[in-house]
Structure formats: structure tokens, C-alpha cells
């Protein structure tokens, strides 16, 4: 059993045999998080992974199906941290997934420098926010806007946590691509894989997935485009496979 508060609900986590606590007024995971969890490199048998800005814990939960390694999720908002912690407990994953309620900027000192094999992050996308937006729904404003951490914070902290040769993976918006690449190189994360995600064929890309290696050599691979929807507004076969494990 799991205790739910206010408008929380217990949802099935896509094709996985897991459940996750969600709240429409506080936080519900997006396709971006699922795509990142599928895109990121994962050591299969052992390793140490950190997910920054973990929200309700969706990425650690999904990654637990891809690796036997230890996963740490870091979330600054107490309500989201509590949702994530209860979801991990519900799924019986306390031995594999550890959740930390804290600021990502404190994590290198708290967790240790150059100790981790993989760092993932689905960060706040937007650099500015009005007081009105913050006051309307603080939880969503913090998740979407760089209130508690900037893009530079995310990339710097990721580099500080990673071992040499460790991999970082981020999901973001195409409009920040040049900033992301510049910051990754500034903080010794050499971009190695890049994939553009398009809502439909013929539309502009609205999401990017990018992976870097700490102190890697320059060699960026542009992966095939990922198209989310067909013309009839149904998911494409590839997205169905990512979401549900089937193209039917």
C-alpha cells in the first residue's frame, strides 16, 4: 500500500511492471524523461549513476530496468522528493535507488568528485520566469524554469560528479543547443551523440538528446531523427516501442 495526498494518483509506468505517484497540479512526467531514460548509456551489471533534477523519480525508476547499478536521484523540491521516495518504496527498489533531498550544486561535495559512471538530467528548460508564474504554481515553475539551477550549473555539476570517461546525457530544447555544446566543452564533457526529436515529419525539431564523455576525444555522431507522431496523430512505431515495448 502507498499513501496518496491531495490530487495524487498511482499510475502504471508505461510498459514496465511498476507504478509511479503523479499529481497534475504538482508534477507528472513527460515524454522527454522517457526518451532520456532510453537514450542514455547504462552499464548493465554494475556502476554508479546519478539523476539530477529527478522530479518524481521517473528516470531512476525507468533506469532500474536497464541496469543493476546503484542509482541516486537528486531533487530540491520536498513535495516531489517525497513523491519519488514513496514510488521507490512502492516498487521495492530501496536497495537500488537512493533519493536525496537537496540542491544539485551541493552534490559534488556531498556525494564525491569524479566517482560516477553516468549522470543524467532533464533540467528546467527556460531561463526566465515572472513572479506571477512562480506564484501561480511554484512546483511547475521550478520544474520548468531556471530558478534553483541554471544550465551551466547542471553541466558543471555533471562533470564534477563523473569519472574520467564517464558519460553524461541531457534532454533539452534545440534553441539551447549551442549553449549546451559550449558549456559541455567548457566543463570537459565532449559531445559524442546527438539526436533531434521532431513532433511530426516536416515539422521543426522541438527536443534534443545529447550525450558527452568526460575528457573524450572530439567525434560527434548525429543520430537518425526521432519522429514522435504520424500524420494521424498516433505515435510512430519507434516511439511505441520506446513507450510500450511494442510497435502494435
Short mmCIF file of C-alpha atoms in Angstrom, two decimals:
data_model
loop_
_atom_site.label_atom_id
_atom_site.label_comp_id
_atom_site.label_asym_id
_atom_site.label_seq_id
_atom_site.Cartn_x
_atom_site.Cartn_y
_atom_site.Cartn_z
CA UNK A 1 0.00 0.00 0.00
CA UNK A 2 1.05 3.58 -0.58
CA UNK A 3 -0.34 6.76 0.91
CA UNK A 4 -1.56 9.37 -1.58
CA UNK A 5 -2.13 13.05 -0.85
CA UNK A 6 -4.45 15.66 -2.38
CA UNK A 7 -4.81 15.01 -6.13
CA UNK A 8 -2.05 12.39 -6.34
CA UNK A 9 -2.68 9.23 -8.31
CA UNK A 10 -0.80 5.96 -8.74
CA UNK A 11 -0.12 5.42 -12.45
CA UNK A 12 1.34 2.49 -14.32
CA UNK A 13 4.81 3.32 -15.63
CA UNK A 14 4.36 2.66 -19.34
CA UNK A 15 5.26 -0.91 -20.31
CA UNK A 16 7.19 -1.53 -17.11
CA UNK A 17 5.72 -3.57 -14.30
CA UNK A 18 5.95 -0.57 -11.96
CA UNK A 19 3.76 2.19 -10.61
CA UNK A 20 4.58 5.87 -10.06
CA UNK A 21 2.94 8.62 -7.99
CA UNK A 22 1.85 11.57 -10.10
CA UNK A 23 -0.02 14.81 -9.49
CA UNK A 24 -1.45 17.04 -12.25
CA UNK A 25 -1.05 20.12 -10.06
CA UNK A 26 2.46 19.32 -8.79
CA UNK A 27 4.33 17.09 -11.24
CA UNK A 28 3.70 14.47 -13.91
CA UNK A 29 6.49 13.13 -16.08
CA UNK A 30 6.70 13.96 -19.79
CA UNK A 31 7.81 12.10 -22.89
CA UNK A 32 11.16 13.92 -22.60
CA UNK A 33 12.04 12.00 -19.43
CA UNK A 34 11.17 8.67 -21.05
CA UNK A 35 13.25 9.46 -24.14
CA UNK A 36 16.24 10.41 -21.98
CA UNK A 37 15.97 7.21 -19.93
CA UNK A 38 16.04 5.21 -23.19
CA UNK A 39 18.79 7.30 -24.84
CA UNK A 40 21.35 7.40 -22.02
CA UNK A 41 24.10 4.81 -21.90
CA UNK A 42 23.73 2.44 -18.94
CA UNK A 43 26.21 -0.09 -17.53
CA UNK A 44 24.27 -3.36 -17.38
CA UNK A 45 25.74 -5.21 -14.41
CA UNK A 46 27.31 -2.63 -12.13
CA UNK A 47 28.02 1.08 -11.94
CA UNK A 48 27.08 4.28 -10.17
CA UNK A 49 24.50 6.57 -11.73
CA UNK A 50 23.18 9.97 -10.67
CA UNK A 51 19.98 11.57 -11.99
CA UNK A 52 19.87 15.31 -11.31
CA UNK A 53 16.56 17.22 -11.07
CA UNK A 54 14.86 13.86 -10.63
CA UNK A 55 11.31 15.18 -10.09
CA UNK A 56 9.00 12.34 -9.05
CA UNK A 57 11.71 9.77 -9.74
CA UNK A 58 10.60 8.64 -13.20
CA UNK A 59 14.10 8.42 -14.70
CA UNK A 60 15.64 6.37 -11.83
CA UNK A 61 12.63 4.04 -11.95
CA UNK A 62 12.99 3.52 -15.70
CA UNK A 63 16.77 3.14 -15.48
CA UNK A 64 16.38 0.42 -12.86
CA UNK A 65 15.06 -1.80 -15.66
CA UNK A 66 18.23 -1.22 -17.72
CA UNK A 67 20.95 -1.60 -15.12
CA UNK A 68 21.76 -3.40 -11.89
CA UNK A 69 23.92 -0.45 -10.87
CA UNK A 70 23.27 1.89 -7.97
CA UNK A 71 21.10 4.90 -8.89
CA UNK A 72 20.88 8.18 -6.96
CA UNK A 73 18.14 10.71 -7.71
CA UNK A 74 18.52 14.31 -6.52
CA UNK A 75 15.51 16.62 -6.11
CA UNK A 76 15.31 20.02 -4.41
CA UNK A 77 11.53 20.26 -4.03
CA UNK A 78 10.39 18.49 -0.88
CA UNK A 79 6.98 17.51 -2.29
CA UNK A 80 8.48 15.93 -5.41
CA UNK A 81 11.19 14.23 -3.36
CA UNK A 82 8.51 12.73 -1.15
CA UNK A 83 6.53 11.53 -4.18
CA UNK A 84 9.66 9.92 -5.63
CA UNK A 85 10.56 8.27 -2.34
CA UNK A 86 7.11 6.74 -1.95
CA UNK A 87 7.20 5.48 -5.56
CA UNK A 88 10.58 3.81 -4.98
CA UNK A 89 9.25 2.21 -1.79
CA UNK A 90 6.07 1.03 -3.53
CA UNK A 91 8.14 -0.71 -6.21
CA UNK A 92 10.51 -2.27 -3.67
CA UNK A 93 13.60 -0.61 -5.14
CA UNK A 94 15.08 0.94 -2.00
CA UNK A 95 18.24 -1.20 -2.30
CA UNK A 96 18.97 0.06 -5.81
CA UNK A 97 17.60 3.63 -5.85
CA UNK A 98 18.59 6.25 -3.28
CA UNK A 99 16.85 9.61 -3.24
CA UNK A 100 18.45 12.78 -1.92
CA UNK A 101 16.51 15.92 -0.99
CA UNK A 102 18.94 18.67 -1.82
CA UNK A 103 20.41 21.20 -4.22
CA UNK A 104 22.32 19.72 -7.15
CA UNK A 105 25.02 22.37 -6.65
CA UNK A 106 25.89 20.72 -3.32
CA UNK A 107 26.16 17.20 -4.72
CA UNK A 108 29.85 17.05 -5.71
CA UNK A 109 30.84 17.90 -2.15
CA UNK A 110 28.13 15.68 -0.66
CA UNK A 111 28.48 12.65 -2.95
CA UNK A 112 32.11 12.97 -4.00
CA UNK A 113 34.02 14.24 -7.02
CA UNK A 114 34.84 12.01 -10.01
CA UNK A 115 33.08 8.92 -8.63
CA UNK A 116 30.22 8.26 -11.02
CA UNK A 117 29.89 6.38 -14.31
CA UNK A 118 26.79 8.13 -15.66
CA UNK A 119 24.93 11.36 -14.90
CA UNK A 120 21.53 12.08 -16.46
CA UNK A 121 19.42 15.21 -16.24
CA UNK A 122 16.12 16.50 -17.58
CA UNK A 123 16.70 20.08 -16.40
CA UNK A 124 14.49 23.17 -16.32
CA UNK A 125 14.36 24.39 -19.90
CA UNK A 126 13.57 28.07 -19.61
CA UNK A 127 15.98 30.73 -18.29
CA UNK A 128 13.48 33.30 -17.00
CA UNK A 129 10.14 33.31 -15.23
CA UNK A 130 7.84 36.00 -13.93
CA UNK A 131 6.79 36.34 -10.29
CA UNK A 132 3.21 35.79 -11.43
CA UNK A 133 4.10 32.37 -12.89
CA UNK A 134 6.00 31.40 -9.73
CA UNK A 135 3.09 32.40 -7.53
CA UNK A 136 0.52 30.63 -9.73
CA UNK A 137 2.15 27.21 -9.36
CA UNK A 138 5.54 27.18 -7.71
CA UNK A 139 6.11 23.44 -8.24
CA UNK A 140 5.68 23.65 -12.00
CA UNK A 141 7.59 26.94 -12.28
CA UNK A 142 10.63 25.44 -10.53
CA UNK A 143 10.49 22.32 -12.71
CA UNK A 144 10.33 24.35 -15.94
CA UNK A 145 12.43 27.45 -15.23
CA UNK A 146 15.99 28.01 -14.05
CA UNK A 147 15.02 29.20 -10.58
CA UNK A 148 17.18 26.91 -8.44
CA UNK A 149 19.69 25.80 -11.06
CA UNK A 150 20.90 27.04 -14.45
CA UNK A 151 22.01 25.08 -17.48
CA UNK A 152 25.60 25.87 -16.52
CA UNK A 153 25.01 24.51 -13.01
CA UNK A 154 23.68 21.24 -14.45
CA UNK A 155 26.62 20.73 -16.81
CA UNK A 156 29.29 21.82 -14.30
CA UNK A 157 27.91 19.52 -11.58
CA UNK A 158 27.61 16.63 -14.02
CA UNK A 159 31.28 16.98 -14.95
CA UNK A 160 32.35 17.26 -11.32
CA UNK A 161 30.50 14.05 -10.43
CA UNK A 162 31.73 11.99 -13.39
CA UNK A 163 34.82 9.83 -13.54
CA UNK A 164 37.18 10.38 -16.45
CA UNK A 165 35.49 8.59 -19.34
CA UNK A 166 32.11 8.76 -17.60
CA UNK A 167 29.06 9.70 -19.65
CA UNK A 168 26.53 12.49 -19.25
CA UNK A 169 23.15 12.59 -21.00
CA UNK A 170 20.74 15.51 -21.21
CA UNK A 171 17.40 16.28 -22.81
CA UNK A 172 16.68 19.88 -23.72
CA UNK A 173 15.35 22.25 -26.36
CA UNK A 174 17.08 22.81 -29.74
CA UNK A 175 17.27 26.54 -29.10
CA UNK A 176 19.81 25.89 -26.33
CA UNK A 177 21.99 23.52 -28.38
CA UNK A 178 24.87 25.94 -28.90
CA UNK A 179 24.83 26.90 -25.23
CA UNK A 180 24.83 23.22 -24.27
CA UNK A 181 27.75 22.30 -26.53
CA UNK A 182 29.76 25.34 -25.44
CA UNK A 183 29.20 24.58 -21.75
CA UNK A 184 29.87 20.88 -22.15
CA UNK A 185 33.25 21.59 -23.71
CA UNK A 186 33.99 24.26 -21.11
CA UNK A 187 33.45 21.65 -18.40
CA UNK A 188 35.34 18.81 -20.15
CA UNK A 189 32.27 16.92 -21.41
CA UNK A 190 32.95 16.22 -25.07
CA UNK A 191 29.68 15.84 -27.04
CA UNK A 192 29.60 12.38 -28.64
CA UNK A 193 25.98 11.61 -29.62
CA UNK A 194 23.18 13.98 -30.63
CA UNK A 195 19.62 13.16 -31.65
CA UNK A 196 16.92 15.57 -32.76
CA UNK A 197 13.30 14.78 -31.87
CA UNK A 198 10.50 16.04 -34.14
CA UNK A 199 6.80 16.18 -33.24
CA UNK A 200 5.90 15.18 -36.83
CA UNK A 201 7.61 14.64 -40.16
CA UNK A 202 8.14 18.02 -41.81
CA UNK A 203 7.99 19.96 -38.52
CA UNK A 204 10.87 21.65 -36.74
CA UNK A 205 12.66 19.71 -34.04
CA UNK A 206 11.38 20.55 -30.54
CA UNK A 207 13.66 18.36 -28.40
CA UNK A 208 17.28 17.24 -28.41
CA UNK A 209 19.03 14.35 -26.70
CA UNK A 210 22.77 14.77 -26.22
CA UNK A 211 25.45 12.63 -24.61
CA UNK A 212 29.00 13.56 -23.71
CA UNK A 213 32.07 11.79 -22.36
CA UNK A 214 34.28 13.39 -19.74
CA UNK A 215 37.64 14.19 -21.34
CA UNK A 216 36.57 12.36 -24.50
CA UNK A 217 38.09 12.99 -27.91
CA UNK A 218 36.13 15.10 -30.43
CA UNK A 219 33.85 12.92 -32.57
CA UNK A 220 30.20 13.92 -32.57
CA UNK A 221 27.73 11.49 -34.14
CA UNK A 222 24.36 12.82 -35.33
CA UNK A 223 21.86 10.00 -34.91
CA UNK A 224 18.81 9.44 -37.14
CA UNK A 225 15.87 11.74 -36.37
CA UNK A 226 13.16 10.56 -33.99
CA UNK A 227 9.62 11.36 -35.15
CA UNK A 228 7.02 11.25 -32.35
CA UNK A 229 3.66 11.34 -34.18
CA UNK A 230 2.37 10.10 -37.50
CA UNK A 231 0.06 12.27 -39.62
CA UNK A 232 -2.97 10.62 -37.94
CA UNK A 233 -1.67 11.80 -34.53
CA UNK A 234 -0.81 8.27 -33.43
CA UNK A 235 2.65 7.54 -32.06
CA UNK A 236 5.18 6.28 -34.61
CA UNK A 237 6.33 2.66 -34.32
CA UNK A 238 9.67 3.70 -32.79
CA UNK A 239 8.01 5.79 -30.09
CA UNK A 240 5.52 2.99 -29.35
CA UNK A 241 8.48 0.66 -28.93
CA UNK A 242 10.14 3.12 -26.52
CA UNK A 243 6.96 3.73 -24.53
CA UNK A 244 5.29 0.34 -24.51
CA UNK A 245 7.81 -2.18 -25.81
CA UNK A 246 5.71 -2.78 -28.90
CA UNK A 247 5.01 -1.20 -32.28
CA UNK A 248 1.48 -2.62 -32.49
#
